[in-house]
Structures are given as structure tokens and as C-alpha cells.
mmCIF file of C-alpha atoms in Angstrom:
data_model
loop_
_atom_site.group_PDB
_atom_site.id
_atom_site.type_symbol
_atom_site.label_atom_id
_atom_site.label_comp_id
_atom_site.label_asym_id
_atom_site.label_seq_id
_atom_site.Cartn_x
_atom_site.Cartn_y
_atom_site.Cartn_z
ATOM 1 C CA UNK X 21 125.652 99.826 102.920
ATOM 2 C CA UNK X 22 126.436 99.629 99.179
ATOM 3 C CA UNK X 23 130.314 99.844 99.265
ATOM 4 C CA UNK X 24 129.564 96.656 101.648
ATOM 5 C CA UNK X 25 127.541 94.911 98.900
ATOM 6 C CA UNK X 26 130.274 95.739 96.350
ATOM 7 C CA UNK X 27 133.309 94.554 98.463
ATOM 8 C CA UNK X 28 132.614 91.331 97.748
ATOM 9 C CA UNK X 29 132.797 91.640 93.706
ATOM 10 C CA UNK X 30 135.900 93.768 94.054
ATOM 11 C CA UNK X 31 137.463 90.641 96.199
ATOM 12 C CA UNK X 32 136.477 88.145 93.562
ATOM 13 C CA UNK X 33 137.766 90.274 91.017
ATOM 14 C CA UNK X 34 141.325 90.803 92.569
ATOM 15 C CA UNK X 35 141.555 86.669 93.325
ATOM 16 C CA UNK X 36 140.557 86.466 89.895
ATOM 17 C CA UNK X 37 143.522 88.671 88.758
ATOM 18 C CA UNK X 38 146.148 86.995 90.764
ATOM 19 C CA UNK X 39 144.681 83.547 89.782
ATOM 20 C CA UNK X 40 145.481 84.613 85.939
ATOM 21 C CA UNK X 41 149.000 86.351 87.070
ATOM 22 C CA UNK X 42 150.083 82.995 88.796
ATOM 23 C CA UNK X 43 148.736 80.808 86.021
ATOM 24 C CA UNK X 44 150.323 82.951 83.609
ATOM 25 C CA UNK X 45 153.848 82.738 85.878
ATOM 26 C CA UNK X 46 153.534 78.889 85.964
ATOM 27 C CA UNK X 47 155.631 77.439 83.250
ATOM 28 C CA UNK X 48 159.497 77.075 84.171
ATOM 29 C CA UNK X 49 160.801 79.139 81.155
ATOM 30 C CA UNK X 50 157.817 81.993 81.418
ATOM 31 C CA UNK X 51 159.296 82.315 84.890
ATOM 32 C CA UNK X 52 162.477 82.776 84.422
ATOM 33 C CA UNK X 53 162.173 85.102 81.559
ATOM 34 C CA UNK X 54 160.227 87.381 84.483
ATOM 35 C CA UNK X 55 162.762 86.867 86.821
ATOM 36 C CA UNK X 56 165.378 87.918 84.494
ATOM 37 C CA UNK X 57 163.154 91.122 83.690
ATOM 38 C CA UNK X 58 162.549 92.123 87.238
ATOM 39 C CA UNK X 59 166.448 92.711 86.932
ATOM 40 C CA UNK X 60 165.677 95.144 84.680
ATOM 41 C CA UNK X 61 164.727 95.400 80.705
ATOM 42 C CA UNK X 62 166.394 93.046 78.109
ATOM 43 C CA UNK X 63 166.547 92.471 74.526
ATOM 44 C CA UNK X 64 165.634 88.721 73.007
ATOM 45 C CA UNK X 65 169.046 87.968 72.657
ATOM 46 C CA UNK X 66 169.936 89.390 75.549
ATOM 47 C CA UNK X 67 167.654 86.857 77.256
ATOM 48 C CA UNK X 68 168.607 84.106 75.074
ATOM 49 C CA UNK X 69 171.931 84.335 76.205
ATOM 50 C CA UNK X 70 171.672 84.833 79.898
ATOM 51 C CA UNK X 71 168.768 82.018 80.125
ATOM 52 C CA UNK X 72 169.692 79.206 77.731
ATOM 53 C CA UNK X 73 166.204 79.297 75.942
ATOM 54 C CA UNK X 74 166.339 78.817 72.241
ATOM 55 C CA UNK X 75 164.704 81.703 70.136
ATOM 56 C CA UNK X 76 161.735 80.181 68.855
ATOM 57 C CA UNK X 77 160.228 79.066 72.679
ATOM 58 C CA UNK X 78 161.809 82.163 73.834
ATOM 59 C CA UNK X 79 159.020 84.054 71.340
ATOM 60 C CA UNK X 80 156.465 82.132 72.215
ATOM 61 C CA UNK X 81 156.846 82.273 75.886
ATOM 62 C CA UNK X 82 157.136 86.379 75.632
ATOM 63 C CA UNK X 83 154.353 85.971 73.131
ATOM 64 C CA UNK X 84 152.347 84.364 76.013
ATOM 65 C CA UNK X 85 153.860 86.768 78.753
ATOM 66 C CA UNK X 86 152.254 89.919 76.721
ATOM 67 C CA UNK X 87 149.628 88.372 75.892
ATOM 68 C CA UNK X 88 148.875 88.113 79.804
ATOM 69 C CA UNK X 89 149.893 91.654 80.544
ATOM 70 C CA UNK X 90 152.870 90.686 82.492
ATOM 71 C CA UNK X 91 155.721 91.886 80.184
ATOM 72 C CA UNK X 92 155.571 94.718 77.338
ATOM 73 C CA UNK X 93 158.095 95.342 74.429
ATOM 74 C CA UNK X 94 159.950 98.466 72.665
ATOM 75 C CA UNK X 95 161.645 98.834 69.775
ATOM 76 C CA UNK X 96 164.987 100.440 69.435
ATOM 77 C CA UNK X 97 165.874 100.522 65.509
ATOM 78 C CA UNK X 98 165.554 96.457 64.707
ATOM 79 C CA UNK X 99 165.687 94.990 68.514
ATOM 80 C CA UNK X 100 162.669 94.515 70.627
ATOM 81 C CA UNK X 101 163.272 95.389 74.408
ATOM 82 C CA UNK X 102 161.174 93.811 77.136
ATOM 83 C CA UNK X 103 160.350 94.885 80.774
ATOM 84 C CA UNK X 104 157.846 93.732 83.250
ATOM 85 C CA UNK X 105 154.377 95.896 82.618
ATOM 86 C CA UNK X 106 152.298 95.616 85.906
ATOM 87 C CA UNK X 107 153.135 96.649 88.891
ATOM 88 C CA UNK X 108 151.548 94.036 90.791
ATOM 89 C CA UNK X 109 153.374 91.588 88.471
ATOM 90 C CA UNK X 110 156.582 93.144 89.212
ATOM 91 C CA UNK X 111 156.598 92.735 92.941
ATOM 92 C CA UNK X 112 155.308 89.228 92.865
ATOM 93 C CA UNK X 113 157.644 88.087 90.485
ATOM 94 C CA UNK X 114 160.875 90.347 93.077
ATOM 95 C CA UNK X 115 158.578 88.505 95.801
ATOM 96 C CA UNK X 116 159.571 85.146 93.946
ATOM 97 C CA UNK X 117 162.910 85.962 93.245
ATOM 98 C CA UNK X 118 164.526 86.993 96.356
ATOM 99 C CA UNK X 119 162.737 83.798 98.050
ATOM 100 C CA UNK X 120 163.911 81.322 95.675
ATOM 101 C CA UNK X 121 166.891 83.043 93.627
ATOM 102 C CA UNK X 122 168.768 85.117 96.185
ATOM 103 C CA UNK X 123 171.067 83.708 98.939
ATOM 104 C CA UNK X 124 169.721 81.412 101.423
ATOM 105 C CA UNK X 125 171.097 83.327 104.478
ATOM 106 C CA UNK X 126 169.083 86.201 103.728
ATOM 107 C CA UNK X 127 166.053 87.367 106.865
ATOM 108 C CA UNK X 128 162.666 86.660 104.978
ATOM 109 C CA UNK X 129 160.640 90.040 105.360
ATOM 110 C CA UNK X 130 157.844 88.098 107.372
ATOM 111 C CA UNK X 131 157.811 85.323 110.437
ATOM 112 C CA UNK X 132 155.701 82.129 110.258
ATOM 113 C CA UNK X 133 154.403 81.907 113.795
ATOM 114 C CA UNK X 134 155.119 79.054 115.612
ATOM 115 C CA UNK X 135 152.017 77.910 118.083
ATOM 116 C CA UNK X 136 153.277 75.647 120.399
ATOM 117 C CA UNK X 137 150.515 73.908 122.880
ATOM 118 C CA UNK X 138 151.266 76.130 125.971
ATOM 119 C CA UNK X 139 150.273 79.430 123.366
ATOM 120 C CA UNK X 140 147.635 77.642 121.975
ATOM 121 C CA UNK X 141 146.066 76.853 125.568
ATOM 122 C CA UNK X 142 146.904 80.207 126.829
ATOM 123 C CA UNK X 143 144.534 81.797 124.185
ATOM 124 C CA UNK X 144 142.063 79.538 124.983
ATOM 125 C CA UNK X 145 142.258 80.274 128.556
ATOM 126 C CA UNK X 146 142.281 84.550 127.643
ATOM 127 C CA UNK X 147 139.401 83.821 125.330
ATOM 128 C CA UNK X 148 137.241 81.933 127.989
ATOM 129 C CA UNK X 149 138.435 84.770 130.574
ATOM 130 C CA UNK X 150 137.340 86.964 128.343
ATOM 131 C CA UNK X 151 133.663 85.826 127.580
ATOM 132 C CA UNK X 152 132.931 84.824 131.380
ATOM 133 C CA UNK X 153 134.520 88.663 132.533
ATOM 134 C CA UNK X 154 136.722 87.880 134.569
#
């Protein structure tokens, strides 16, 4: 009966969580740097280069990204490398990527069902069936 009572909290935490990762995904350029890093780490200038973003918003933005928990960095002598930290991050931000980024022509991993009228009436009709027993 506890683990019931706590299921709720542990739900509002992990909405919470996403709520911040999506907020925290939600400007253009803080986007596409995570993009970028799902493709594996990158330097500043690296990023600079491949993205168009000029240095000083480029800092800020992985400044904010950090900040967040989404990316961390490493240094190698002078340079500061950056990956995507979380997990969770990480295959939202793939998620993201192959929807929007990749080729149109690839099969999206789910379906959207489509309920047409006839399905819809049909479970209707099972769930009446149902409840009277026949």
C-alpha cells in the first residue's frame, strides 16, 4: 500500500524532470548545439564552425546547457570538449533528431492510429457486449 502512495510523487517528479529537460531544449541555438552533440563530442570551435553560432552566444548557450545538466565539458590541454551528460537527455534529443533532421522517407518507430467511425462503433458495440454478457 505504500509504494502506491509514493507512485504518485515519483510521477510528479519525473514530469517535473522532463518539463525542465524540454524547457531547457527550447531555444533554437541550445537545440542545435544538442543535436550536433548527440553526433558525438565536439570542441567550441568545432561547433562554431559546423553550426554558424558566434562564440560569445555559443558560451552562453553551453553555459545554460550545463547549467541544466544536459551537456558536460573536458579539457584536453587548452580546448574544452562537450558531450551530452544524461542519458535521458541523449535519447530525447536522437528522438528529436531523427524526426526532424534525418530524411523524410525514413519509417517512424511508432504508428498514430487512425479511428475511423466503423472502429470507433465497433468498440462501442464489444464494450456494450461485453458489460450485458453476451
Amino acid at each position: 500500500m505504500r509504494m502506491v502512495a509514493n507512485k504518485p510523487d515519483s510521477i510528479e517528479l519525473n514530469i517535473r524532470q522532463a518539463a525542465d529537460l524540454m524547457r531547457s531544449l527550447s531555444n533554437p541555438n541550445r537545440l542545435m548545439i544538442a543535436c550536433a552533440l548527440v553526433e558525438g563530442e565536439q570542441s567550441v570551435s568545432e561547433l562554431e564552425d559546423k553550426l554558424g553560432i558566434k562564440q560569445p552566444i555559443l558560451s552562453q548557450q553551453l553555459a545554460d546547457l550545463r547549467e541544466a545538466g544536459v551537456v558536460q565539458a573536458r579539457r584536453v590541454l587548452q580546448v574544452r570538449i562537450y558531450s551530452v551528460a544524461d542519458a535521458k537527455a541523449g535519447h530525447l534529443i536522437a528522438a528529436l533528431h531523427q524526426i526532424f533532421c534525418e530524411d523524410s522517407h525514413l519509417s517512424v518507430p511508432f504508428k498514430i492510429p487512425v479511428r475511423t467511425k466503423a472502429s470507433v462503433q465497433a468498440a462501442v458495440f464489444a464494450q456494450v457486449a461485453r458489460r450485458s454478457g453476451k
